[in-house]
XYZ file of C-alpha atoms in Angstrom:
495
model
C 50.348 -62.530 196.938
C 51.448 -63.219 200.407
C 54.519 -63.315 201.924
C 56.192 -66.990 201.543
C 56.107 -67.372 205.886
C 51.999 -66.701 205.568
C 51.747 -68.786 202.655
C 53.544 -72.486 204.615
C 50.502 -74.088 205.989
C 48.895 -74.187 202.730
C 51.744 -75.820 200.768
C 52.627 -78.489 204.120
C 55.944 -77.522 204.620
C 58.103 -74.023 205.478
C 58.242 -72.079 202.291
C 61.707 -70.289 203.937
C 64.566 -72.662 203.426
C 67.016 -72.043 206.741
C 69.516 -69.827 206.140
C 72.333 -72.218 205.814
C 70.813 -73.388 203.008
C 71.330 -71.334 199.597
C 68.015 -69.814 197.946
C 66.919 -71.837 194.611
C 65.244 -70.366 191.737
C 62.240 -72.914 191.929
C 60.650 -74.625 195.170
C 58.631 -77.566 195.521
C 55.622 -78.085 198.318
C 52.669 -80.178 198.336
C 49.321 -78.892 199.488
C 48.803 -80.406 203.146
C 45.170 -79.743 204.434
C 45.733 -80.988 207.903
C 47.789 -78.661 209.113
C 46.040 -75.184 210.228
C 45.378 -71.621 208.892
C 47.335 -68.995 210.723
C 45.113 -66.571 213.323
C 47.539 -63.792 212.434
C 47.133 -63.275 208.733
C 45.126 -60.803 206.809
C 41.815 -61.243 204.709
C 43.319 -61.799 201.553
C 45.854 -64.356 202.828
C 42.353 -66.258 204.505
C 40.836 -66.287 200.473
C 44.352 -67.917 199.454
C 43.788 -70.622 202.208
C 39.868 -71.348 201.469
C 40.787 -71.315 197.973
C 43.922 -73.827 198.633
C 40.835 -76.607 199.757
C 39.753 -77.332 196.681
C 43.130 -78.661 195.695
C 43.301 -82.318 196.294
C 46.181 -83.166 199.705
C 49.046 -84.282 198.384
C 49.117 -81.853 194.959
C 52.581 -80.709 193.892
C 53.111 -76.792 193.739
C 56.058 -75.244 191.787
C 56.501 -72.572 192.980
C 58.892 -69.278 191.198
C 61.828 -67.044 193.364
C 58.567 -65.308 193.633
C 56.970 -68.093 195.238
C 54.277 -67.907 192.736
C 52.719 -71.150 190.987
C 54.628 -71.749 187.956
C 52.015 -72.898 184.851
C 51.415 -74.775 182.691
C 53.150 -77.781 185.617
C 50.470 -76.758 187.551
C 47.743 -77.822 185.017
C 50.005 -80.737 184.455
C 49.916 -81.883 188.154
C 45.750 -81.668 188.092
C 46.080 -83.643 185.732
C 47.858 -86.702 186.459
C 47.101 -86.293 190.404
C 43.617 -87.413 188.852
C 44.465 -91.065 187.480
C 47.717 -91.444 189.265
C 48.645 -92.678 192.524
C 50.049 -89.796 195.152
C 53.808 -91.489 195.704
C 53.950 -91.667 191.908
C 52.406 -88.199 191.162
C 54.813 -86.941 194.067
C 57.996 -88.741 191.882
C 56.945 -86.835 188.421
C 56.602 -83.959 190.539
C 60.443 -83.908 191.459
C 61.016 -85.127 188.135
C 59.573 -81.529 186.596
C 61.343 -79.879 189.291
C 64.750 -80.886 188.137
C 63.526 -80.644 184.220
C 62.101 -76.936 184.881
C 65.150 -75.947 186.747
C 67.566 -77.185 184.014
C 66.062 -75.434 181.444
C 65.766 -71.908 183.579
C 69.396 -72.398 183.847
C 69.702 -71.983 180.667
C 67.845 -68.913 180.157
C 64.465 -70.916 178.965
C 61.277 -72.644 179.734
C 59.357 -75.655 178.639
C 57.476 -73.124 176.010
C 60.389 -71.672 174.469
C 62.714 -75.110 174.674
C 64.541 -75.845 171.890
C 65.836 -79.722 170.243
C 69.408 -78.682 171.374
C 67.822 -77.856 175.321
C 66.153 -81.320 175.079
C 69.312 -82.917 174.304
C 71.360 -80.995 176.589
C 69.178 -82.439 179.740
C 69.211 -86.170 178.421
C 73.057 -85.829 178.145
C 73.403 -84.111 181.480
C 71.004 -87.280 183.049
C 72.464 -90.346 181.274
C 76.234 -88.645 181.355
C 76.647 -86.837 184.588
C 79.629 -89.121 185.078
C 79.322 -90.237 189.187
C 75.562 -88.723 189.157
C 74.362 -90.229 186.106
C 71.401 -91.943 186.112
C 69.783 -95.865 185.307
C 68.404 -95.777 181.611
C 64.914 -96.846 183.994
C 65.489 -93.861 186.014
C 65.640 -91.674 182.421
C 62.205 -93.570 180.996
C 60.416 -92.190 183.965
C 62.103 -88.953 182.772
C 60.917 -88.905 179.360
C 57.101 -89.799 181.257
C 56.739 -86.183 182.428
C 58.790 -84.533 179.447
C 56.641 -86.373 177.223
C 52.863 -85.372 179.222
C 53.934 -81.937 179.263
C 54.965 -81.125 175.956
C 51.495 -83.526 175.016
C 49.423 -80.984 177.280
C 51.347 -77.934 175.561
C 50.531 -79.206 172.473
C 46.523 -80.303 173.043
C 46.108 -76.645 174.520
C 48.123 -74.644 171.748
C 50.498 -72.703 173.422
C 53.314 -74.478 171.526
C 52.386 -76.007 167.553
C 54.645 -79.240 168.297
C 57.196 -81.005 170.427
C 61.060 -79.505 170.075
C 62.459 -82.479 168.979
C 62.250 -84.053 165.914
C 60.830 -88.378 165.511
C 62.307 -90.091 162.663
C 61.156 -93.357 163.793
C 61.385 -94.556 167.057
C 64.551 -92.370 167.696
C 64.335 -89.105 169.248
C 65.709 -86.863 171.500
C 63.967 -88.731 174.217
C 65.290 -91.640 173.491
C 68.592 -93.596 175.310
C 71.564 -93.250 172.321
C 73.290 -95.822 174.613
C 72.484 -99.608 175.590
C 73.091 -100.722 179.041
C 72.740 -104.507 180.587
C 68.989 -104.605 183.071
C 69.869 -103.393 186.249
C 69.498 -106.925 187.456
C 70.961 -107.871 190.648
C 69.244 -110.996 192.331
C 70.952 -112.776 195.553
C 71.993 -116.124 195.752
C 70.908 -117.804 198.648
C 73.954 -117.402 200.656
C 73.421 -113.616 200.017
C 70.127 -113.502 200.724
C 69.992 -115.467 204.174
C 73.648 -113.427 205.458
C 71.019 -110.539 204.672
C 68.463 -111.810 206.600
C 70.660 -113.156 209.665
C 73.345 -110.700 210.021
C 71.875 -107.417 208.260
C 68.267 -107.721 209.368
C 68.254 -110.154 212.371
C 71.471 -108.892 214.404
C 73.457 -111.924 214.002
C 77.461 -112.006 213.777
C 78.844 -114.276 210.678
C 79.521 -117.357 212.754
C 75.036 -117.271 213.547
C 75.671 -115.732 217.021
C 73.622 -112.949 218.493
C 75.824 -109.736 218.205
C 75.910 -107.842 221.471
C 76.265 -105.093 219.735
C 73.546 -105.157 217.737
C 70.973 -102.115 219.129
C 68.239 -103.443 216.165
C 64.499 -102.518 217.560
C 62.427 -103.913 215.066
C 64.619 -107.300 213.387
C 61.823 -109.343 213.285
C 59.353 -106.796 211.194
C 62.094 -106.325 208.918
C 62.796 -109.774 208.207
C 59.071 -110.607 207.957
C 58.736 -107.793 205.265
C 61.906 -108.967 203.474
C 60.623 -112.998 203.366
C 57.496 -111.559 201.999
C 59.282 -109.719 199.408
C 61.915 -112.569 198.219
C 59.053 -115.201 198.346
C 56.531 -113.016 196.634
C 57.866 -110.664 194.393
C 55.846 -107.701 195.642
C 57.032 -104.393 195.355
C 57.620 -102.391 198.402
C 54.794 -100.162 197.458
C 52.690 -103.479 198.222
C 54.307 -104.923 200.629
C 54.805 -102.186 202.957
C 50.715 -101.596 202.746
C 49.365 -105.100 203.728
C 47.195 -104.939 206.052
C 47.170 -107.921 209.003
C 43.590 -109.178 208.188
C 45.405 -110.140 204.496
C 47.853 -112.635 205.945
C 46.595 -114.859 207.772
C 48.154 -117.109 210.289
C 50.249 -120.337 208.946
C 47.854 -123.447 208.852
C 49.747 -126.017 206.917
C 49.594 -124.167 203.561
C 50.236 -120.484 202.024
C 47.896 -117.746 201.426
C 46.694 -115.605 198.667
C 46.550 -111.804 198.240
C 44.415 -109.901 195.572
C 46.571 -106.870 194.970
C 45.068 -104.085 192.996
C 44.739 -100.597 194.486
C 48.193 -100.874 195.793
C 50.090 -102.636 192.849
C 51.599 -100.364 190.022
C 49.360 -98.780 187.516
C 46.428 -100.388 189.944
C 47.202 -103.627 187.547
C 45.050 -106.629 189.299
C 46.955 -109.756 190.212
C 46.821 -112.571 192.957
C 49.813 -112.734 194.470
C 50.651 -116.242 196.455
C 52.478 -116.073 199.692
C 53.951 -119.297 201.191
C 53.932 -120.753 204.039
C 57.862 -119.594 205.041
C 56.910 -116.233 204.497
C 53.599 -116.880 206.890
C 55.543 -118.033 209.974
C 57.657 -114.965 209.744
C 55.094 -112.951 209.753
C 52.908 -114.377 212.218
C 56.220 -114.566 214.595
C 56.498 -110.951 214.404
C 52.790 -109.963 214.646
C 52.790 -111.967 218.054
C 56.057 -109.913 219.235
C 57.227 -106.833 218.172
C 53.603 -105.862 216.613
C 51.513 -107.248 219.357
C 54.074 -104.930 221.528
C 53.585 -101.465 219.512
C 49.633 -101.948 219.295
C 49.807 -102.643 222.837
C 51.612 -99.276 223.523
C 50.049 -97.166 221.166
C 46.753 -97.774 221.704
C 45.884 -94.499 223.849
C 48.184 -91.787 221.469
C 45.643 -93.549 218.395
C 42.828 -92.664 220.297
C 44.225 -89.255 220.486
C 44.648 -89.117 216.869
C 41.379 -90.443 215.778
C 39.752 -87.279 214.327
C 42.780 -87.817 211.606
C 42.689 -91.604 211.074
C 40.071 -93.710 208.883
C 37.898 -95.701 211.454
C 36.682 -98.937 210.898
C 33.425 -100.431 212.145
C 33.447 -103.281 209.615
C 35.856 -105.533 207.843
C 34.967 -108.520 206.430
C 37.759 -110.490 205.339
C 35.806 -113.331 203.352
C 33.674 -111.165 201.680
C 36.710 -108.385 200.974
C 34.202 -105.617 202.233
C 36.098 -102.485 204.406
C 33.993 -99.864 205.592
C 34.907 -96.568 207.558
C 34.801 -92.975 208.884
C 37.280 -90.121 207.995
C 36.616 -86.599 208.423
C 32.907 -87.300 208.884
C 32.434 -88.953 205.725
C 31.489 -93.232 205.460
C 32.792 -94.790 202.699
C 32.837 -98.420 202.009
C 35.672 -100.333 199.704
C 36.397 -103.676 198.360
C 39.543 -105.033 200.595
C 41.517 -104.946 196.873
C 40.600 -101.402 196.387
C 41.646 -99.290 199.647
C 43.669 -97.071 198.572
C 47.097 -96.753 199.642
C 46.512 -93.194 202.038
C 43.886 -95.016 203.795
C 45.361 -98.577 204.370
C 47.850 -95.756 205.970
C 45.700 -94.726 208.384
C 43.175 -96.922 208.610
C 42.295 -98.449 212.263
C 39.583 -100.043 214.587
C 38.660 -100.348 217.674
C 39.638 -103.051 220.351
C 39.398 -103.708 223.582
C 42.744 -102.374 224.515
C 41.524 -98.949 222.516
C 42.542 -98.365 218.794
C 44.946 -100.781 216.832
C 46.152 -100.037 213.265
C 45.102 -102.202 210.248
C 48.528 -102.424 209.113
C 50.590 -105.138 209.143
C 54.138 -103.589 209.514
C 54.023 -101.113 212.097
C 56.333 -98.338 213.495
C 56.476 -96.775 217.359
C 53.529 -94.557 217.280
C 50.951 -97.512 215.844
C 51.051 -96.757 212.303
C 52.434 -98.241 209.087
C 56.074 -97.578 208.469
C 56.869 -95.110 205.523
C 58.477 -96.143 202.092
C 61.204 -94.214 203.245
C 61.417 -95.670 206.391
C 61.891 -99.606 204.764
C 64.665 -97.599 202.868
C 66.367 -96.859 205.624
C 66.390 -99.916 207.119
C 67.321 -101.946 203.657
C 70.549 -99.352 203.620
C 71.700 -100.229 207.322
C 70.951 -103.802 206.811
C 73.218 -103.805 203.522
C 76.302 -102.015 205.337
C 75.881 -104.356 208.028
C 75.750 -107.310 205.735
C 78.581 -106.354 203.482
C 80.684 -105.097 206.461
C 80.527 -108.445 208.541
C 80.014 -111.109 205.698
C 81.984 -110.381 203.183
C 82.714 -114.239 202.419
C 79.021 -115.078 202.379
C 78.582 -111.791 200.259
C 80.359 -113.812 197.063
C 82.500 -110.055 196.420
C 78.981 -108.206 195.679
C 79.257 -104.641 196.758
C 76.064 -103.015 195.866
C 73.460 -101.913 198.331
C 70.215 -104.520 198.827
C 67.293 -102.647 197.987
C 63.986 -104.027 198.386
C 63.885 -104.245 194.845
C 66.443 -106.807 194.480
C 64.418 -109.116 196.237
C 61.853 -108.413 193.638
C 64.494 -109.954 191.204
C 65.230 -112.658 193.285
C 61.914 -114.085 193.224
C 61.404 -113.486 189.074
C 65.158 -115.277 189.050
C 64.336 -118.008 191.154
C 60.913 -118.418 190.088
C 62.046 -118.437 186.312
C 65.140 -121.035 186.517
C 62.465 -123.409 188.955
C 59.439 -123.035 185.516
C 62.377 -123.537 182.866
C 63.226 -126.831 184.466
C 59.549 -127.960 185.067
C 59.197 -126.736 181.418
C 62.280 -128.894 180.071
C 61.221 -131.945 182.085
C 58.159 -132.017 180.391
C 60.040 -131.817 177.264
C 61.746 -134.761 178.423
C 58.895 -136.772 179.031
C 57.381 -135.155 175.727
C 60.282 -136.538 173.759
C 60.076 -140.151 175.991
C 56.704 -140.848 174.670
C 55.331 -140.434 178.162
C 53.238 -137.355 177.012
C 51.314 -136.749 174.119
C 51.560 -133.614 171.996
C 51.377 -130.103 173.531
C 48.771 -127.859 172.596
C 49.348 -123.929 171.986
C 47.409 -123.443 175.586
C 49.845 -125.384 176.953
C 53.073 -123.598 175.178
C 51.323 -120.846 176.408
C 50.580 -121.538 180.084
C 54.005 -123.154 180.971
C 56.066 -120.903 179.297
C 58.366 -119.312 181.812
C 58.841 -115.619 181.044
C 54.887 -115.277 180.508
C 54.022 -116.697 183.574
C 56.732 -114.655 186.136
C 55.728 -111.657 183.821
C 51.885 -112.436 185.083
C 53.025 -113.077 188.510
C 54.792 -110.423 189.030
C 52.304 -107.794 187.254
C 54.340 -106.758 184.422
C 52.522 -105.587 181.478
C 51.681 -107.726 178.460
C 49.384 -107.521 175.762
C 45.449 -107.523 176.796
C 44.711 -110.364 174.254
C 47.746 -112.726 175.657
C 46.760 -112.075 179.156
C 42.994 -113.485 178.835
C 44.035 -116.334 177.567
C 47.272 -117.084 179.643
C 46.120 -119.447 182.849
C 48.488 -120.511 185.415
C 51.073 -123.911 185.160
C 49.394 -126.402 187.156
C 49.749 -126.421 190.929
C 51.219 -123.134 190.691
C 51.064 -121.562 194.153
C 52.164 -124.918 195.673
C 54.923 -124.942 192.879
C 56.256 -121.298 194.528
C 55.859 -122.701 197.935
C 58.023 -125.499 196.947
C 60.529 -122.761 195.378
C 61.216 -121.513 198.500
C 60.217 -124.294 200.767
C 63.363 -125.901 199.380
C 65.309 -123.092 197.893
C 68.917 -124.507 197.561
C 70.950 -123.528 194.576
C 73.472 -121.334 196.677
C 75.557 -120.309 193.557
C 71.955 -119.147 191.117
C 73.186 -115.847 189.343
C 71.288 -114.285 187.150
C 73.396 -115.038 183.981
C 72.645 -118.482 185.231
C 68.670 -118.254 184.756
C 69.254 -116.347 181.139
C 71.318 -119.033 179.827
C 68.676 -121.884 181.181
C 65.941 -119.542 179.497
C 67.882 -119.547 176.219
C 68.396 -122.703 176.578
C 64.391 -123.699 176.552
C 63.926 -121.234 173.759
């Protein structure tokens, strides 16, 4: 085996931590074909490298304080890095890192793992006190626990799972009940978010000299698409420009897919509000960075996806990347190409992407983080009054909520006025497609891609006027005071 320093092209990052940092008993890379093989390494450390390409980029290694591939994970990574996106293959991945090095602190391995180890990590997860964790954080938790005892067991190195089912409860399983981790904005909250935290604005709607914000106007387009939309930022933050097109009197619709979780379909239906924001920032700050990074894309192109067709009304992509053509449906590019993907202009090479960063391409996850964390600080520092007492960070997420909060209390009233009406004589009796299709829940469940039975979802068809009912949602969003405890008890209410 070679020493860890040969070994760090292969695995995408430095194998030796820096010395300030202490050594750990298990390391984590990621196989990263783009960067290059070392000139000054020996014939058996070449084999390791030509062997490393037929590893897919992106695939977690666990590695030992040997630096050797720990098994079965490995196996376990094949797997799932073959029907699972890479940012959710690279969460299970830390996921089994923290799992693998609990149980080696405790003298044992997934193989050998007892009931009382299984128990031991749930309690340290859901009871670490200041570090515990969401009971969503823990199901995603019990995901990779689960598909590697399942793989242990299909492959017979271990007769059964350590714990014991009687039931539905298990080891696995949350002893404790917790509220959702529900935490929608009002609209007070939401526009002091947008103003002051994303835009650079003081409390009183002024421009804040001190405000040293590069890029206010792509993160307040990405945040109006979010609250207006209820994509996740997994789908958001990959649009590409061609998707949204420019404001014309009415809103726009997306076909989501490749980029939406579990690669669930949906249409997603942006409105007009969200549109202008956009198209305001792709004819300033964007227009700016394609402008200026036209010649270091050209520089880069070798590495990049390049596009000599796209055909918006037809949904038809089609592109070059490391001398292979391949051609997608618009709804199907995957996420690491919408990444990367660009064509060529007259000004020289200009990303696909909608929101870009300095050097052309589309901003990280991370990155929209990072800027939902300052934004929040900012917000809660200097509008504390328009904050309502709330304390907890924004997260792109919440704005996810906001839109299935909003969304929900707008259908439950459309739902109880036709009740009204029902009850007036001025309609006639519903029929069960019609319970169906105007039901709240089920329709912000649809809209927002959540899962539901097969059998309901063929049948269930949108409310009437739906994307215009959205666009009026927002067009004219003006309960200030909306909590969520104030949609449940309306959605009780229409039960």
């Amino acid at each position: 085996m070679p020493e860890p320093q040969a070994v760090m092209c292969t695995f995408g990052q430095c194998l030796n931590r820096p010395p300030e940092q202490p050594r750990r008993a298990m390391h984590l890379r990621f196989i990263n074909h783009q960067l290059a093989v070392p000139t000054d390494v020996d014939e058996d450390t070449r084999d390791v490298y030509a062997s490393s390409r037929s590893l897919p980029d992106g695939l977690p290694v666990l590695l030992d304080d040997r630096w050797r591939p720990v098994e079965p994970w490995q196996t376990y990574f094949r797997i799932i890095a073959g029907s699972t996106s890479t940012s959710t293959v690279r969460n299970y991945a830390y996921d089994a890192l923290r799992f693998a090095g609990f149980l080696e602190d405790r003298g044992t391995d997934v193989v050998h793992a007892s009931a009382d180890d299984i128990v031991a990590y749930r309690e340290w997860r859901l009871g670490g006190g200041d570090r515990a964790v969401s009971p969503a954080t823990w199901r995603r938790d019990v995901v990779v626990v689960h598909g590697i005892y399942q793989l242990l067991v299909q492959t017979g190195q271990v007769r059964r799972e350590p714990w014991i089912t009687i039931g539905r409860s298990s080891a696995l399983r949350n002893p404790w009940r917790s509220e959702p981790d529900i935490r929608p904005l009002s609209q007070a909250q939401w526009r002091a978010f947008r103003d002051i935290g994303l835009g650079g604005q003081t409390a009183l709607g002024e421009l804040d000299a001190s405000w040293r914000g590069r890029t206010s106007l792509r993160s307040q387009a990405g945040a109006q698409v979010a609250v207006t939309t209820g994509m996740r930022l997994g789908e958001f933050s990959t649009l590409l420009d061609a998707e949204l097109p420019a404001p014309a009197g009415t809103g726009a619709s997306v076909l989501l897919e490749a980029c939406a979780k579990y690669q669930k379909r949906r249409r997603v239906h942006v409105p007009l509000t969200a549109l202008r924001a956009v198209d305001l920032y792709r004819r300033t700050e964007r227009r700016a960075v394609v402008r200026a990074s036209a010649n270091s894309l050209w520089s880069r192109r070798a590495d990049l996806f390049v596009v000599d067709e796209l055909d918006v009304s037809a949904g038809v992509i089609r592109g070059r990347l490391d001398g292979r053509r391949s051609r997608w449906p618009l709804h199907l590019l995957p996420p690491h190409l919408r990444r990367i993907a660009v064509i060529e202009r007259d000004h020289g090479l200009e990303a696909l992407g909608l929101f870009l960063g300095r050097g052309g391409l589309p901003i990280s996850r991370r990155a929209w983080h990072a800027t939902f964390a300052a934004a929040s600080r900012r917000t809660l520092e200097l509008a504390e009054v328009e904050m309502g007492g709330r304390r907890a960070q924004i997260t792109p997420h919440d704005l996810r909520h906001t839109f299935a909060v909003v969304l929900l209390k707008a259908l439950t009233d459309v739902a109880l006025a036709r009740e009204a009406d029902r009850r007036a004589g001025n309609l006639g009796p519903a029929t069960l497609s019609e319970h169906i299709a105007i039901n709240p829940r089920l329709t912000v469940q649809r809209l927002l891609g959540h899962s539901n039975p097969a059998t309901t979802m063929i049948y269930l068809r949108y409310i009437e006027d739906t994307d215009a009912l959205i666009q009026d949602v927002f067009e004219s969003w003006s309960d200030e005071a909306a909590t969520f405890a104030d949609a449940v008890l309306a959605d009780r209410k229409a039960e």
